[in-house]
């Protein structure tokens, strides 16, 4: 197939390119690294990327998979940090989660929501302080 002319610069040809260092924004993540093996139609003169429908939906799948892995990794980190201060059961009570839910997140049995990842990340920054605040807030102190 003859490469198309770039509609942006009018000089280059659009060819499928694999390379490192490309990033994309996805949901709550500002910069996700696009796998270097992923082909994106790119102008060989100005570098403009031309994402057709097929490439865009393939990229979306790749980013979604990466995003879920990243959330899972981050939630595990936060839970481990917080669990040094309180039993997991206590954290589940404070966040209104069902018993054993944090274990399911840790084992990868469940995918955490970005909201829950955010909450746990904030608590993990200052576990003792945040947990006490929540205990007070819900009347579970002491
Ligand atoms: Zn171009």
PDB file of C-alpha atoms and ligand atoms in Angstrom:
ATOM      1  CA  UNK A   1       0.000   0.000   0.000  1.00  0.00           C
ATOM      2  CA  UNK A   2       1.323   3.428  -0.981  1.00  0.00           C
ATOM      3  CA  UNK A   3       1.792   5.656   2.050  1.00  0.00           C
ATOM      4  CA  UNK A   4      -0.595   8.598   2.288  1.00  0.00           C
ATOM      5  CA  UNK A   5       0.600  12.169   2.197  1.00  0.00           C
ATOM      6  CA  UNK A   6       0.483  13.988   5.550  1.00  0.00           C
ATOM      7  CA  UNK A   7      -2.419  16.443   5.695  1.00  0.00           C
ATOM      8  CA  UNK A   8      -0.674  18.463   8.400  1.00  0.00           C
ATOM      9  CA  UNK A   9       2.613  19.448   6.735  1.00  0.00           C
ATOM     10  CA  UNK A  10       1.832  18.350   3.180  1.00  0.00           C
ATOM     11  CA  UNK A  11       5.436  17.108   2.836  1.00  0.00           C
ATOM     12  CA  UNK A  12       5.823  13.832   4.665  1.00  0.00           C
ATOM     13  CA  UNK A  13       4.364  10.386   4.175  1.00  0.00           C
ATOM     14  CA  UNK A  14       2.380   8.576   6.833  1.00  0.00           C
ATOM     15  CA  UNK A  15       3.933   5.301   7.875  1.00  0.00           C
ATOM     16  CA  UNK A  16       3.366   2.934  10.785  1.00  0.00           C
ATOM     17  CA  UNK A  17       5.948   3.690  13.456  1.00  0.00           C
ATOM     18  CA  UNK A  18       7.050   1.784  16.559  1.00  0.00           C
ATOM     19  CA  UNK A  19       9.125   3.729  19.052  1.00  0.00           C
ATOM     20  CA  UNK A  20       9.786   4.413  22.714  1.00  0.00           C
ATOM     21  CA  UNK A  21       9.047   7.611  24.575  1.00  0.00           C
ATOM     22  CA  UNK A  22       5.506   8.244  23.394  1.00  0.00           C
ATOM     23  CA  UNK A  23       2.963   9.010  26.081  1.00  0.00           C
ATOM     24  CA  UNK A  24      -0.782   9.375  26.299  1.00  0.00           C
ATOM     25  CA  UNK A  25      -3.225  10.713  28.846  1.00  0.00           C
ATOM     26  CA  UNK A  26      -5.693   8.146  30.075  1.00  0.00           C
ATOM     27  CA  UNK A  27      -8.437   8.699  32.657  1.00  0.00           C
ATOM     28  CA  UNK A  28      -6.749   9.867  35.880  1.00  0.00           C
ATOM     29  CA  UNK A  29      -3.204   9.302  34.604  1.00  0.00           C
ATOM     30  CA  UNK A  30      -1.521  12.244  32.946  1.00  0.00           C
ATOM     31  CA  UNK A  31       1.236  10.296  31.285  1.00  0.00           C
ATOM     32  CA  UNK A  32       1.073   6.674  30.352  1.00  0.00           C
ATOM     33  CA  UNK A  33       3.961   5.340  28.307  1.00  0.00           C
ATOM     34  CA  UNK A  34       2.725   3.799  25.071  1.00  0.00           C
ATOM     35  CA  UNK A  35       4.475   0.436  24.530  1.00  0.00           C
ATOM     36  CA  UNK A  36       7.311   0.892  22.059  1.00  0.00           C
ATOM     37  CA  UNK A  37       6.049  -2.088  20.048  1.00  0.00           C
ATOM     38  CA  UNK A  38       2.754  -0.325  19.378  1.00  0.00           C
ATOM     39  CA  UNK A  39       2.408   0.910  15.788  1.00  0.00           C
ATOM     40  CA  UNK A  40       0.962   4.355  15.181  1.00  0.00           C
ATOM     41  CA  UNK A  41       0.597   5.868  11.700  1.00  0.00           C
ATOM     42  CA  UNK A  42       3.019   8.799  11.907  1.00  0.00           C
ATOM     43  CA  UNK A  43       4.233  11.438   9.449  1.00  0.00           C
ATOM     44  CA  UNK A  44       7.903  10.876   8.597  1.00  0.00           C
ATOM     45  CA  UNK A  45       8.408  14.614   8.188  1.00  0.00           C
ATOM     46  CA  UNK A  46       6.542  16.510  10.943  1.00  0.00           C
ATOM     47  CA  UNK A  47       5.843  13.601  13.314  1.00  0.00           C
ATOM     48  CA  UNK A  48       2.093  14.126  13.486  1.00  0.00           C
ATOM     49  CA  UNK A  49       0.340  10.951  14.600  1.00  0.00           C
ATOM     50  CA  UNK A  50      -2.686   9.903  12.601  1.00  0.00           C
ATOM     51  CA  UNK A  51      -4.821   7.646  14.736  1.00  0.00           C
ATOM     52  CA  UNK A  52      -7.462   5.935  12.653  1.00  0.00           C
ATOM     53  CA  UNK A  53     -10.432   4.252  14.330  1.00  0.00           C
ATOM     54  CA  UNK A  54      -8.765   0.842  14.412  1.00  0.00           C
ATOM     55  CA  UNK A  55      -5.482   2.109  15.883  1.00  0.00           C
ATOM     56  CA  UNK A  56      -7.328   4.301  18.394  1.00  0.00           C
ATOM     57  CA  UNK A  57      -9.429   1.455  19.719  1.00  0.00           C
ATOM     58  CA  UNK A  58      -6.417  -0.882  19.871  1.00  0.00           C
ATOM     59  CA  UNK A  59      -4.493   1.787  21.778  1.00  0.00           C
ATOM     60  CA  UNK A  60      -7.437   2.250  24.109  1.00  0.00           C
ATOM     61  CA  UNK A  61      -7.350  -1.458  24.974  1.00  0.00           C
ATOM     62  CA  UNK A  62      -3.616  -1.334  25.657  1.00  0.00           C
ATOM     63  CA  UNK A  63      -3.962   1.744  27.866  1.00  0.00           C
ATOM     64  CA  UNK A  64      -6.950   0.319  29.754  1.00  0.00           C
ATOM     65  CA  UNK A  65      -5.024  -2.863  30.544  1.00  0.00           C
ATOM     66  CA  UNK A  66      -2.047  -0.834  31.714  1.00  0.00           C
ATOM     67  CA  UNK A  67      -4.286   1.481  33.739  1.00  0.00           C
ATOM     68  CA  UNK A  68      -5.880  -1.441  35.572  1.00  0.00           C
ATOM     69  CA  UNK A  69      -2.474  -2.901  36.374  1.00  0.00           C
ATOM     70  CA  UNK A  70      -1.252   0.462  37.620  1.00  0.00           C
ATOM     71  CA  UNK A  71      -4.316   0.975  39.851  1.00  0.00           C
ATOM     72  CA  UNK A  72      -3.865  -2.501  41.222  1.00  0.00           C
ATOM     73  CA  UNK A  73      -0.184  -1.852  41.916  1.00  0.00           C
ATOM     74  CA  UNK A  74      -0.874   1.500  43.570  1.00  0.00           C
ATOM     75  CA  UNK A  75      -3.707   0.218  45.741  1.00  0.00           C
ATOM     76  CA  UNK A  76      -1.496  -2.614  47.014  1.00  0.00           C
ATOM     77  CA  UNK A  77       1.208  -0.119  47.962  1.00  0.00           C
ATOM     78  CA  UNK A  78      -1.261   2.045  49.893  1.00  0.00           C
ATOM     79  CA  UNK A  79      -2.905  -0.880  51.675  1.00  0.00           C
ATOM     80  CA  UNK A  80       0.489  -2.228  52.791  1.00  0.00           C
ATOM     81  CA  UNK A  81       1.440   1.161  54.177  1.00  0.00           C
ATOM     82  CA  UNK A  82      -1.835   1.689  56.017  1.00  0.00           C
ATOM     83  CA  UNK A  83      -1.953  -1.885  57.326  1.00  0.00           C
ATOM     84  CA  UNK A  84       1.206  -1.182  59.342  1.00  0.00           C
ATOM     85  CA  UNK A  85      -0.974   1.083  61.523  1.00  0.00           C
ATOM     86  CA  UNK A  86      -4.316  -0.692  61.702  1.00  0.00           C
ATOM     87  CA  UNK A  87      -5.739  -4.088  60.847  1.00  0.00           C
ATOM     88  CA  UNK A  88      -7.220  -4.227  57.356  1.00  0.00           C
ATOM     89  CA  UNK A  89     -10.613  -4.944  58.893  1.00  0.00           C
ATOM     90  CA  UNK A  90     -10.530  -1.566  60.607  1.00  0.00           C
ATOM     91  CA  UNK A  91      -9.760   0.242  57.357  1.00  0.00           C
ATOM     92  CA  UNK A  92     -12.609  -1.622  55.664  1.00  0.00           C
ATOM     93  CA  UNK A  93     -14.971  -0.467  58.428  1.00  0.00           C
ATOM     94  CA  UNK A  94     -13.841   3.129  58.108  1.00  0.00           C
ATOM     95  CA  UNK A  95     -14.320   3.160  54.346  1.00  0.00           C
ATOM     96  CA  UNK A  96     -17.558   1.190  54.369  1.00  0.00           C
ATOM     97  CA  UNK A  97     -16.046  -1.723  52.462  1.00  0.00           C
ATOM     98  CA  UNK A  98     -17.173  -5.289  52.857  1.00  0.00           C
ATOM     99  CA  UNK A  99     -15.102  -7.635  54.985  1.00  0.00           C
ATOM    100  CA  UNK A 100     -12.134  -9.016  53.034  1.00  0.00           C
ATOM    101  CA  UNK A 101     -12.452  -6.510  50.222  1.00  0.00           C
ATOM    102  CA  UNK A 102      -8.938  -5.110  50.712  1.00  0.00           C
ATOM    103  CA  UNK A 103      -7.524  -8.634  50.526  1.00  0.00           C
ATOM    104  CA  UNK A 104      -9.331  -9.140  47.229  1.00  0.00           C
ATOM    105  CA  UNK A 105      -7.795  -5.929  45.917  1.00  0.00           C
ATOM    106  CA  UNK A 106      -4.354  -7.020  47.085  1.00  0.00           C
ATOM    107  CA  UNK A 107      -4.594 -10.418  45.449  1.00  0.00           C
ATOM    108  CA  UNK A 108      -5.849  -8.859  42.232  1.00  0.00           C
ATOM    109  CA  UNK A 109      -9.167 -10.645  42.614  1.00  0.00           C
ATOM    110  CA  UNK A 110     -10.950  -7.314  42.221  1.00  0.00           C
ATOM    111  CA  UNK A 111     -10.128  -4.130  40.357  1.00  0.00           C
ATOM    112  CA  UNK A 112     -10.169  -1.028  42.518  1.00  0.00           C
ATOM    113  CA  UNK A 113     -12.047   2.064  41.379  1.00  0.00           C
ATOM    114  CA  UNK A 114      -9.968   5.204  40.829  1.00  0.00           C
ATOM    115  CA  UNK A 115     -11.972   6.785  43.695  1.00  0.00           C
ATOM    116  CA  UNK A 116     -10.895   4.103  46.150  1.00  0.00           C
ATOM    117  CA  UNK A 117      -7.294   4.263  44.917  1.00  0.00           C
ATOM    118  CA  UNK A 118      -7.406   8.022  45.534  1.00  0.00           C
ATOM    119  CA  UNK A 119      -8.830   7.666  49.045  1.00  0.00           C
ATOM    120  CA  UNK A 120      -6.301   5.042  50.063  1.00  0.00           C
ATOM    121  CA  UNK A 121      -3.460   7.082  48.554  1.00  0.00           C
ATOM    122  CA  UNK A 122      -4.463  10.100  50.663  1.00  0.00           C
ATOM    123  CA  UNK A 123      -4.711   8.001  53.816  1.00  0.00           C
ATOM    124  CA  UNK A 124      -1.350   6.341  53.069  1.00  0.00           C
ATOM    125  CA  UNK A 125       0.395   9.733  52.983  1.00  0.00           C
ATOM    126  CA  UNK A 126      -0.235  10.226  56.691  1.00  0.00           C
ATOM    127  CA  UNK A 127      -1.832   7.022  57.897  1.00  0.00           C
ATOM    128  CA  UNK A 128      -1.949   7.713  61.634  1.00  0.00           C
ATOM    129  CA  UNK A 129      -3.446  11.182  61.247  1.00  0.00           C
ATOM    130  CA  UNK A 130      -5.931  10.297  58.520  1.00  0.00           C
ATOM    131  CA  UNK A 131      -7.121   7.126  60.272  1.00  0.00           C
ATOM    132  CA  UNK A 132      -7.707   9.042  63.521  1.00  0.00           C
ATOM    133  CA  UNK A 133      -9.669  11.673  61.623  1.00  0.00           C
ATOM    134  CA  UNK A 134     -11.840   9.008  60.042  1.00  0.00           C
ATOM    135  CA  UNK A 135     -12.331   7.246  63.378  1.00  0.00           C
ATOM    136  CA  UNK A 136     -13.452  10.530  64.896  1.00  0.00           C
ATOM    137  CA  UNK A 137     -15.619  11.357  61.934  1.00  0.00           C
ATOM    138  CA  UNK A 138     -17.477   8.047  62.138  1.00  0.00           C
ATOM    139  CA  UNK A 139     -17.497   7.952  65.937  1.00  0.00           C
ATOM    140  CA  UNK A 140     -15.288   4.870  66.034  1.00  0.00           C
ATOM    141  CA  UNK A 141     -12.518   6.435  68.132  1.00  0.00           C
ATOM    142  CA  UNK A 142     -11.178   4.710  71.216  1.00  0.00           C
TER     143      UNK A 142
HETATM  144 ZN1  LIG B   1       3.547  15.823   8.343  1.00  0.00          ZN
END
